[in-house]
Amino acid sequence: MNHESVASAVASATASIVEAAATAGAAAGSAAGSNDARAMVGQFLRSLVPDFTSPVQLVLLGLAGYFAVRSAKAAASNSSGAPKFTMASVEGTAVATKRDFTPAELAVCDGRDEDTALHIAVRRVVYDVSKARGFYGPGGPYCNFAGRDASRGLARGEFDTSVLTELDEAVDSLEDLDKGQNEALDEWATFFAGKYVPVGRLVDTAEGLEKTKKKKAEAEKKAEEAKKQAEEEKKQAEEEKKQAEEEKKQAEADNNETKKDV
């Protein structure tokens, strides 16, 4: 259909609407009213009808229609009760696990050059973030997380190497994170799951678990010794305080006796 045919069709439709409005006015019992209605409605509708002989107006009309359809589809999707993303989609069977990575194996994927994969783990899910080398690659603001488990750092908002677990140890259990830190980490995990492709899971090694177990036992032993020492120091301080009070009372008693003798 050419431009002239489209314009003719629109003009015909406009005339039909105008005629319907005029008929409605006549049914109301006034010939003058129908003529007025015909003129007013016709003028209004013609002001809305674009010039279909103009390619520019046709392009603008097409764009307007495209975005209108997109908005309608988005509204229909939102109102259909479609489930929102949850971490279950990456922690459960919804996301296929392609392979397991030990901490040492993950460390190889540090994106040191364009030919090296760039992976990051968040809550034990390994993501390919190669498309964001500017952020996670060498020199980027999150470069310390390249090839590593970034969970603790993201939870605490700290991006230096102090938040990273040693490669020969077990994967960070994150059991000491508080509520706020866990919520922050959940937000990061949702972000990564929605933006990057999961390529596997971060898993422990037997050696890493054993080393972490021993390290934890040593830490607990030191903590217990420190607690015991603190209790002994507290007890000693209380005894010294008690002794000082007794000496003070004795000094006051001796002073009173001296006054009596005088």
PDB file of C-alpha atoms in Angstrom:
ATOM      1  CA  MET A   1       0.000   0.000   0.000  1.00  0.00           C
ATOM      2  CA  ASN A   2       1.478   3.383  -1.072  1.00  0.00           C
ATOM      3  CA  HIS A   3       1.378   6.664   0.820  1.00  0.00           C
ATOM      4  CA  GLU A   4      -1.657   7.923  -1.116  1.00  0.00           C
ATOM      5  CA  SER A   5      -3.667   4.786  -0.313  1.00  0.00           C
ATOM      6  CA  VAL A   6      -2.840   5.058   3.393  1.00  0.00           C
ATOM      7  CA  ALA A   7      -3.809   8.719   3.445  1.00  0.00           C
ATOM      8  CA  SER A   8      -7.052   7.931   1.635  1.00  0.00           C
ATOM      9  CA  ALA A   9      -7.913   5.168   4.088  1.00  0.00           C
ATOM     10  CA  VAL A  10      -7.282   7.446   7.072  1.00  0.00           C
ATOM     11  CA  ALA A  11      -9.350  10.231   5.481  1.00  0.00           C
ATOM     12  CA  SER A  12     -12.201   7.787   4.862  1.00  0.00           C
ATOM     13  CA  ALA A  13     -12.092   6.601   8.474  1.00  0.00           C
ATOM     14  CA  THR A  14     -12.074  10.207   9.668  1.00  0.00           C
ATOM     15  CA  ALA A  15     -15.109  11.012   7.533  1.00  0.00           C
ATOM     16  CA  SER A  16     -16.951   8.023   8.960  1.00  0.00           C
ATOM     17  CA  ILE A  17     -16.276   9.187  12.518  1.00  0.00           C
ATOM     18  CA  VAL A  18     -17.371  12.709  11.631  1.00  0.00           C
ATOM     19  CA  GLU A  19     -20.548  11.343  10.042  1.00  0.00           C
ATOM     20  CA  ALA A  20     -21.281   9.270  13.149  1.00  0.00           C
ATOM     21  CA  ALA A  21     -20.867  12.332  15.347  1.00  0.00           C
ATOM     22  CA  ALA A  22     -23.187  14.319  13.093  1.00  0.00           C
ATOM     23  CA  THR A  23     -25.790  11.559  13.202  1.00  0.00           C
ATOM     24  CA  ALA A  24     -25.596  11.562  16.985  1.00  0.00           C
ATOM     25  CA  GLY A  25     -26.197  15.314  16.944  1.00  0.00           C
ATOM     26  CA  ALA A  26     -29.200  14.886  14.646  1.00  0.00           C
ATOM     27  CA  ALA A  27     -30.635  12.194  16.891  1.00  0.00           C
ATOM     28  CA  ALA A  28     -30.505  14.723  19.680  1.00  0.00           C
ATOM     29  CA  GLY A  29     -33.057  16.733  17.688  1.00  0.00           C
ATOM     30  CA  SER A  30     -31.077  19.648  16.332  1.00  0.00           C
ATOM     31  CA  ALA A  31     -29.883  19.995  12.721  1.00  0.00           C
ATOM     32  CA  ALA A  32     -27.722  22.965  13.703  1.00  0.00           C
ATOM     33  CA  GLY A  33     -26.202  20.927  16.495  1.00  0.00           C
ATOM     34  CA  SER A  34     -25.286  18.130  14.079  1.00  0.00           C
ATOM     35  CA  ASN A  35     -23.582  20.585  11.717  1.00  0.00           C
ATOM     36  CA  ASP A  36     -21.645  22.066  14.628  1.00  0.00           C
ATOM     37  CA  ALA A  37     -20.676  18.592  15.833  1.00  0.00           C
ATOM     38  CA  ARG A  38     -19.591  17.658  12.302  1.00  0.00           C
ATOM     39  CA  ALA A  39     -17.351  20.716  12.049  1.00  0.00           C
ATOM     40  CA  MET A  40     -15.849  20.478  15.571  1.00  0.00           C
ATOM     41  CA  VAL A  41     -15.142  16.741  15.521  1.00  0.00           C
ATOM     42  CA  GLY A  42     -13.804  16.889  12.001  1.00  0.00           C
ATOM     43  CA  GLN A  43     -11.412  19.710  12.852  1.00  0.00           C
ATOM     44  CA  PHE A  44     -10.178  17.913  15.982  1.00  0.00           C
ATOM     45  CA  LEU A  45      -9.616  14.543  14.311  1.00  0.00           C
ATOM     46  CA  ARG A  46      -7.864  16.037  11.305  1.00  0.00           C
ATOM     47  CA  SER A  47      -5.437  17.779  13.663  1.00  0.00           C
ATOM     48  CA  LEU A  48      -4.508  14.352  15.047  1.00  0.00           C
ATOM     49  CA  VAL A  49      -4.028  12.606  11.707  1.00  0.00           C
ATOM     50  CA  PRO A  50      -0.408  12.782  10.508  1.00  0.00           C
ATOM     51  CA  ASP A  51       0.580  13.508   6.956  1.00  0.00           C
ATOM     52  CA  PHE A  52       1.089   9.993   5.580  1.00  0.00           C
ATOM     53  CA  THR A  53       2.759  11.384   2.487  1.00  0.00           C
ATOM     54  CA  SER A  54       5.701  12.468   4.686  1.00  0.00           C
ATOM     55  CA  PRO A  55       8.378   9.745   5.196  1.00  0.00           C
ATOM     56  CA  VAL A  56       9.601  11.489   8.368  1.00  0.00           C
ATOM     57  CA  GLN A  57       6.159  11.339   9.981  1.00  0.00           C
ATOM     58  CA  LEU A  58       5.791   7.696   8.950  1.00  0.00           C
ATOM     59  CA  VAL A  59       9.099   6.826  10.663  1.00  0.00           C
ATOM     60  CA  LEU A  60       8.108   8.713  13.840  1.00  0.00           C
ATOM     61  CA  LEU A  61       4.712   6.998  13.857  1.00  0.00           C
ATOM     62  CA  GLY A  62       6.404   3.611  13.480  1.00  0.00           C
ATOM     63  CA  LEU A  63       8.756   4.287  16.397  1.00  0.00           C
ATOM     64  CA  ALA A  64       5.865   5.418  18.568  1.00  0.00           C
ATOM     65  CA  GLY A  65       3.997   2.214  17.759  1.00  0.00           C
ATOM     66  CA  TYR A  66       7.062   0.064  18.511  1.00  0.00           C
ATOM     67  CA  PHE A  67       7.603   1.546  21.985  1.00  0.00           C
ATOM     68  CA  ALA A  68       3.877   1.376  22.712  1.00  0.00           C
ATOM     69  CA  VAL A  69       3.877  -2.366  21.973  1.00  0.00           C
ATOM     70  CA  ARG A  70       7.008  -2.882  24.102  1.00  0.00           C
ATOM     71  CA  SER A  71       5.435  -1.061  27.042  1.00  0.00           C
ATOM     72  CA  ALA A  72       2.265  -3.104  26.712  1.00  0.00           C
ATOM     73  CA  LYS A  73       4.214  -6.371  26.693  1.00  0.00           C
ATOM     74  CA  ALA A  74       6.278  -5.320  29.731  1.00  0.00           C
ATOM     75  CA  ALA A  75       3.135  -4.377  31.640  1.00  0.00           C
ATOM     76  CA  ALA A  76       1.534  -7.703  30.749  1.00  0.00           C
ATOM     77  CA  SER A  77       4.634  -9.582  31.882  1.00  0.00           C
ATOM     78  CA  ASN A  78       4.772  -7.728  35.232  1.00  0.00           C
ATOM     79  CA  SER A  79       1.102  -8.335  35.883  1.00  0.00           C
ATOM     80  CA  SER A  80       1.267 -12.027  34.998  1.00  0.00           C
ATOM     81  CA  GLY A  81       2.875 -12.924  38.309  1.00  0.00           C
ATOM     82  CA  ALA A  82       6.110 -14.158  36.718  1.00  0.00           C
ATOM     83  CA  PRO A  83       8.528 -15.257  39.474  1.00  0.00           C
ATOM     84  CA  LYS A  84      11.400 -12.915  40.251  1.00  0.00           C
ATOM     85  CA  PHE A  85      14.967 -14.152  40.341  1.00  0.00           C
ATOM     86  CA  THR A  86      16.026 -15.905  43.533  1.00  0.00           C
ATOM     87  CA  MET A  87      19.305 -17.483  44.583  1.00  0.00           C
ATOM     88  CA  ALA A  88      17.610 -20.895  44.289  1.00  0.00           C
ATOM     89  CA  SER A  89      17.981 -20.608  40.535  1.00  0.00           C
ATOM     90  CA  VAL A  90      21.765 -20.808  40.822  1.00  0.00           C
ATOM     91  CA  GLU A  91      22.071 -22.898  43.964  1.00  0.00           C
ATOM     92  CA  GLY A  92      19.559 -25.514  42.820  1.00  0.00           C
ATOM     93  CA  THR A  93      19.114 -27.457  39.616  1.00  0.00           C
ATOM     94  CA  ALA A  94      17.921 -24.477  37.565  1.00  0.00           C
ATOM     95  CA  VAL A  95      21.536 -23.580  36.724  1.00  0.00           C
ATOM     96  CA  ALA A  96      23.617 -26.425  35.358  1.00  0.00           C
ATOM     97  CA  THR A  97      26.974 -26.930  37.034  1.00  0.00           C
ATOM     98  CA  LYS A  98      29.527 -27.295  34.267  1.00  0.00           C
ATOM     99  CA  ARG A  99      32.457 -28.174  36.497  1.00  0.00           C
ATOM    100  CA  ASP A 100      33.890 -27.937  39.966  1.00  0.00           C
ATOM    101  CA  PHE A 101      36.694 -25.532  40.810  1.00  0.00           C
ATOM    102  CA  THR A 102      39.008 -25.901  43.783  1.00  0.00           C
ATOM    103  CA  PRO A 103      40.373 -22.597  45.116  1.00  0.00           C
ATOM    104  CA  ALA A 104      43.703 -23.263  43.385  1.00  0.00           C
ATOM    105  CA  GLU A 105      42.005 -24.090  40.079  1.00  0.00           C
ATOM    106  CA  LEU A 106      39.898 -20.962  40.281  1.00  0.00           C
ATOM    107  CA  ALA A 107      43.007 -18.867  40.909  1.00  0.00           C
ATOM    108  CA  VAL A 108      44.303 -19.778  37.447  1.00  0.00           C
ATOM    109  CA  CYS A 109      41.295 -17.975  35.923  1.00  0.00           C
ATOM    110  CA  ASP A 110      42.507 -14.524  36.913  1.00  0.00           C
ATOM    111  CA  GLY A 111      42.283 -12.865  33.494  1.00  0.00           C
ATOM    112  CA  ARG A 112      45.952 -11.903  33.513  1.00  0.00           C
ATOM    113  CA  ASP A 113      45.742 -11.526  29.723  1.00  0.00           C
ATOM    114  CA  GLU A 114      43.113 -11.604  26.989  1.00  0.00           C
ATOM    115  CA  ASP A 115      43.596 -15.345  26.458  1.00  0.00           C
ATOM    116  CA  THR A 116      42.988 -16.220  30.127  1.00  0.00           C
ATOM    117  CA  ALA A 117      39.487 -16.727  31.461  1.00  0.00           C
ATOM    118  CA  LEU A 118      38.346 -14.326  34.177  1.00  0.00           C
ATOM    119  CA  HIS A 119      36.245 -15.967  36.871  1.00  0.00           C
ATOM    120  CA  ILE A 120      34.980 -14.926  40.310  1.00  0.00           C
ATOM    121  CA  ALA A 121      33.157 -16.953  42.960  1.00  0.00           C
ATOM    122  CA  VAL A 122      30.251 -15.614  45.029  1.00  0.00           C
ATOM    123  CA  ARG A 123      28.607 -17.900  47.595  1.00  0.00           C
ATOM    124  CA  ARG A 124      30.407 -20.852  45.989  1.00  0.00           C
ATOM    125  CA  VAL A 125      28.993 -20.156  42.507  1.00  0.00           C
ATOM    126  CA  VAL A 126      31.701 -19.449  39.921  1.00  0.00           C
ATOM    127  CA  TYR A 127      30.884 -16.797  37.308  1.00  0.00           C
ATOM    128  CA  ASP A 128      32.602 -15.902  34.062  1.00  0.00           C
ATOM    129  CA  VAL A 129      33.154 -12.136  34.255  1.00  0.00           C
ATOM    130  CA  SER A 130      35.458 -11.937  31.240  1.00  0.00           C
ATOM    131  CA  LYS A 131      33.212  -9.350  29.602  1.00  0.00           C
ATOM    132  CA  ALA A 132      33.929  -6.968  32.485  1.00  0.00           C
ATOM    133  CA  ARG A 133      37.725  -7.016  32.480  1.00  0.00           C
ATOM    134  CA  GLY A 134      37.750  -3.289  33.109  1.00  0.00           C
ATOM    135  CA  PHE A 135      36.307  -3.969  36.571  1.00  0.00           C
ATOM    136  CA  TYR A 136      37.773  -7.348  37.541  1.00  0.00           C
ATOM    137  CA  GLY A 137      40.861  -7.614  35.353  1.00  0.00           C
ATOM    138  CA  PRO A 138      44.352  -6.262  36.056  1.00  0.00           C
ATOM    139  CA  GLY A 139      44.205  -2.655  37.221  1.00  0.00           C
ATOM    140  CA  GLY A 140      40.448  -2.720  37.763  1.00  0.00           C
ATOM    141  CA  PRO A 141      38.772  -1.649  41.040  1.00  0.00           C
ATOM    142  CA  TYR A 142      37.931  -5.285  41.883  1.00  0.00           C
ATOM    143  CA  CYS A 143      41.095  -6.881  40.485  1.00  0.00           C
ATOM    144  CA  ASN A 144      41.936  -8.524  43.825  1.00  0.00           C
ATOM    145  CA  PHE A 145      38.866 -10.729  43.395  1.00  0.00           C
ATOM    146  CA  ALA A 146      39.987 -12.124  40.016  1.00  0.00           C
ATOM    147  CA  GLY A 147      40.190 -15.897  40.264  1.00  0.00           C
ATOM    148  CA  ARG A 148      39.148 -15.809  43.919  1.00  0.00           C
ATOM    149  CA  ASP A 149      36.172 -16.183  46.226  1.00  0.00           C
ATOM    150  CA  ALA A 150      34.926 -12.600  46.560  1.00  0.00           C
ATOM    151  CA  SER A 151      32.134 -13.388  49.027  1.00  0.00           C
ATOM    152  CA  ARG A 152      33.615 -11.993  52.246  1.00  0.00           C
ATOM    153  CA  GLY A 153      34.920  -8.853  50.591  1.00  0.00           C
ATOM    154  CA  LEU A 154      31.570  -8.105  48.949  1.00  0.00           C
ATOM    155  CA  ALA A 155      29.708  -8.768  52.202  1.00  0.00           C
ATOM    156  CA  ARG A 156      31.933  -6.376  54.164  1.00  0.00           C
ATOM    157  CA  GLY A 157      32.506  -3.819  51.422  1.00  0.00           C
ATOM    158  CA  GLU A 158      36.261  -4.397  51.553  1.00  0.00           C
ATOM    159  CA  PHE A 159      38.271  -4.997  48.404  1.00  0.00           C
ATOM    160  CA  ASP A 160      41.848  -5.647  49.555  1.00  0.00           C
ATOM    161  CA  THR A 161      43.540  -9.018  49.828  1.00  0.00           C
ATOM    162  CA  SER A 162      42.991  -9.262  53.599  1.00  0.00           C
ATOM    163  CA  VAL A 163      39.473 -10.609  52.998  1.00  0.00           C
ATOM    164  CA  LEU A 164      40.680 -13.492  50.820  1.00  0.00           C
ATOM    165  CA  THR A 165      41.125 -17.059  52.047  1.00  0.00           C
ATOM    166  CA  GLU A 166      44.400 -18.869  51.405  1.00  0.00           C
ATOM    167  CA  LEU A 167      44.294 -21.101  48.327  1.00  0.00           C
ATOM    168  CA  ASP A 168      45.340 -24.219  50.257  1.00  0.00           C
ATOM    169  CA  GLU A 169      42.575 -23.809  52.825  1.00  0.00           C
ATOM    170  CA  ALA A 170      38.865 -24.657  52.800  1.00  0.00           C
ATOM    171  CA  VAL A 171      36.395 -22.362  51.091  1.00  0.00           C
ATOM    172  CA  ASP A 172      35.344 -19.529  53.412  1.00  0.00           C
ATOM    173  CA  SER A 173      32.316 -20.712  55.413  1.00  0.00           C
ATOM    174  CA  LEU A 174      31.179 -17.113  56.064  1.00  0.00           C
ATOM    175  CA  GLU A 175      29.634 -18.353  59.314  1.00  0.00           C
ATOM    176  CA  ASP A 176      30.743 -15.272  61.233  1.00  0.00           C
ATOM    177  CA  LEU A 177      28.976 -12.736  58.984  1.00  0.00           C
ATOM    178  CA  ASP A 178      26.272 -10.721  60.712  1.00  0.00           C
ATOM    179  CA  LYS A 179      22.758 -10.116  59.368  1.00  0.00           C
ATOM    180  CA  GLY A 180      23.613  -6.905  57.539  1.00  0.00           C
ATOM    181  CA  GLN A 181      26.652  -8.448  55.870  1.00  0.00           C
ATOM    182  CA  ASN A 182      24.651 -11.492  54.759  1.00  0.00           C
ATOM    183  CA  GLU A 183      21.981  -9.256  53.272  1.00  0.00           C
ATOM    184  CA  ALA A 184      24.616  -7.246  51.412  1.00  0.00           C
ATOM    185  CA  LEU A 185      26.156 -10.454  50.061  1.00  0.00           C
ATOM    186  CA  ASP A 186      22.746 -11.725  48.936  1.00  0.00           C
ATOM    187  CA  GLU A 187      22.282  -8.537  46.920  1.00  0.00           C
ATOM    188  CA  TRP A 188      25.666  -9.018  45.273  1.00  0.00           C
ATOM    189  CA  ALA A 189      24.894 -12.679  44.561  1.00  0.00           C
ATOM    190  CA  THR A 190      21.626 -11.693  42.893  1.00  0.00           C
ATOM    191  CA  PHE A 191      23.478  -9.091  40.826  1.00  0.00           C
ATOM    192  CA  PHE A 192      26.080 -11.584  39.604  1.00  0.00           C
ATOM    193  CA  ALA A 193      23.498 -14.260  38.846  1.00  0.00           C
ATOM    194  CA  GLY A 194      21.494 -11.826  36.758  1.00  0.00           C
ATOM    195  CA  LYS A 195      24.452 -10.385  34.838  1.00  0.00           C
ATOM    196  CA  TYR A 196      27.075 -13.104  34.397  1.00  0.00           C
ATOM    197  CA  VAL A 197      27.120 -16.727  33.262  1.00  0.00           C
ATOM    198  CA  PRO A 198      27.648 -19.351  36.001  1.00  0.00           C
ATOM    199  CA  VAL A 199      30.299 -21.826  34.910  1.00  0.00           C
ATOM    200  CA  GLY A 200      30.615 -24.063  37.955  1.00  0.00           C
ATOM    201  CA  ARG A 201      30.886 -24.437  41.701  1.00  0.00           C
ATOM    202  CA  LEU A 202      33.688 -23.662  44.145  1.00  0.00           C
ATOM    203  CA  VAL A 203      34.467 -26.814  46.121  1.00  0.00           C
ATOM    204  CA  ASP A 204      36.770 -27.839  48.946  1.00  0.00           C
ATOM    205  CA  THR A 205      39.678 -30.222  48.826  1.00  0.00           C
ATOM    206  CA  ALA A 206      40.347 -32.797  51.530  1.00  0.00           C
ATOM    207  CA  GLU A 207      43.683 -31.171  52.260  1.00  0.00           C
ATOM    208  CA  GLY A 208      42.117 -27.733  52.488  1.00  0.00           C
ATOM    209  CA  LEU A 209      39.432 -28.938  54.880  1.00  0.00           C
ATOM    210  CA  GLU A 210      42.031 -30.626  57.082  1.00  0.00           C
ATOM    211  CA  LYS A 211      44.268 -27.558  57.176  1.00  0.00           C
ATOM    212  CA  THR A 212      41.355 -25.270  57.997  1.00  0.00           C
ATOM    213  CA  LYS A 213      40.214 -27.683  60.704  1.00  0.00           C
ATOM    214  CA  LYS A 214      43.640 -27.601  62.337  1.00  0.00           C
ATOM    215  CA  LYS A 215      43.883 -23.836  61.924  1.00  0.00           C
ATOM    216  CA  LYS A 216      40.474 -23.413  63.533  1.00  0.00           C
ATOM    217  CA  ALA A 217      41.426 -25.698  66.414  1.00  0.00           C
ATOM    218  CA  GLU A 218      44.622 -23.712  66.987  1.00  0.00           C
ATOM    219  CA  ALA A 219      42.700 -20.451  66.894  1.00  0.00           C
ATOM    220  CA  GLU A 220      40.161 -21.783  69.381  1.00  0.00           C
ATOM    221  CA  LYS A 221      42.965 -22.987  71.658  1.00  0.00           C
ATOM    222  CA  LYS A 222      44.649 -19.585  71.548  1.00  0.00           C
ATOM    223  CA  ALA A 223      41.339 -17.874  72.200  1.00  0.00           C
ATOM    224  CA  GLU A 224      40.716 -20.122  75.192  1.00  0.00           C
ATOM    225  CA  GLU A 225      44.208 -19.456  76.554  1.00  0.00           C
ATOM    226  CA  ALA A 226      43.733 -15.733  76.074  1.00  0.00           C
ATOM    227  CA  LYS A 227      40.385 -15.909  77.855  1.00  0.00           C
ATOM    228  CA  LYS A 228      41.899 -17.851  80.734  1.00  0.00           C
ATOM    229  CA  GLN A 229      44.765 -15.382  81.016  1.00  0.00           C
ATOM    230  CA  ALA A 230      42.334 -12.451  80.992  1.00  0.00           C
ATOM    231  CA  GLU A 231      40.313 -14.075  83.786  1.00  0.00           C
ATOM    232  CA  GLU A 232      43.464 -14.651  85.846  1.00  0.00           C
ATOM    233  CA  GLU A 233      44.548 -11.041  85.318  1.00  0.00           C
ATOM    234  CA  LYS A 234      41.100  -9.862  86.341  1.00  0.00           C
ATOM    235  CA  LYS A 235      41.197 -12.018  89.452  1.00  0.00           C
ATOM    236  CA  GLN A 236      44.647 -10.746  90.354  1.00  0.00           C
ATOM    237  CA  ALA A 237      43.512  -7.149  89.857  1.00  0.00           C
ATOM    238  CA  GLU A 238      40.531  -7.721  92.146  1.00  0.00           C
ATOM    239  CA  GLU A 239      42.797  -9.252  94.822  1.00  0.00           C
ATOM    240  CA  GLU A 240      45.190  -6.306  94.587  1.00  0.00           C
ATOM    241  CA  LYS A 241      42.272  -3.902  94.873  1.00  0.00           C
ATOM    242  CA  LYS A 242      40.968  -5.769  97.920  1.00  0.00           C
ATOM    243  CA  GLN A 243      44.404  -5.744  99.512  1.00  0.00           C
ATOM    244  CA  ALA A 244      44.751  -1.997  98.859  1.00  0.00           C
ATOM    245  CA  GLU A 245      41.387  -1.364 100.534  1.00  0.00           C
ATOM    246  CA  GLU A 246      42.408  -3.424 103.566  1.00  0.00           C
ATOM    247  CA  GLU A 247      45.699  -1.539 103.828  1.00  0.00           C
ATOM    248  CA  LYS A 248      43.820   1.736 103.616  1.00  0.00           C
ATOM    249  CA  LYS A 249      41.483   0.674 106.431  1.00  0.00           C
ATOM    250  CA  GLN A 250      44.429  -0.438 108.545  1.00  0.00           C
ATOM    251  CA  ALA A 251      46.190   2.885 107.965  1.00  0.00           C
ATOM    252  CA  GLU A 252      43.041   4.760 109.041  1.00  0.00           C
ATOM    253  CA  ALA A 253      42.755   2.594 112.171  1.00  0.00           C
ATOM    254  CA  ASP A 254      46.391   3.182 113.073  1.00  0.00           C
ATOM    255  CA  ASN A 255      45.910   6.914 112.575  1.00  0.00           C
ATOM    256  CA  ASN A 256      42.940   6.944 114.911  1.00  0.00           C
ATOM    257  CA  GLU A 257      44.926   5.070 117.607  1.00  0.00           C
ATOM    258  CA  THR A 258      47.724   7.581 117.336  1.00  0.00           C
ATOM    259  CA  LYS A 259      45.299  10.434 117.883  1.00  0.00           C
ATOM    260  CA  LYS A 260      43.956   8.751 121.035  1.00  0.00           C
ATOM    261  CA  ASP A 261      47.434   8.360 122.508  1.00  0.00           C
ATOM    262  CA  VAL A 262      48.113  12.069 121.941  1.00  0.00           C
TER     263      VAL A 262
END
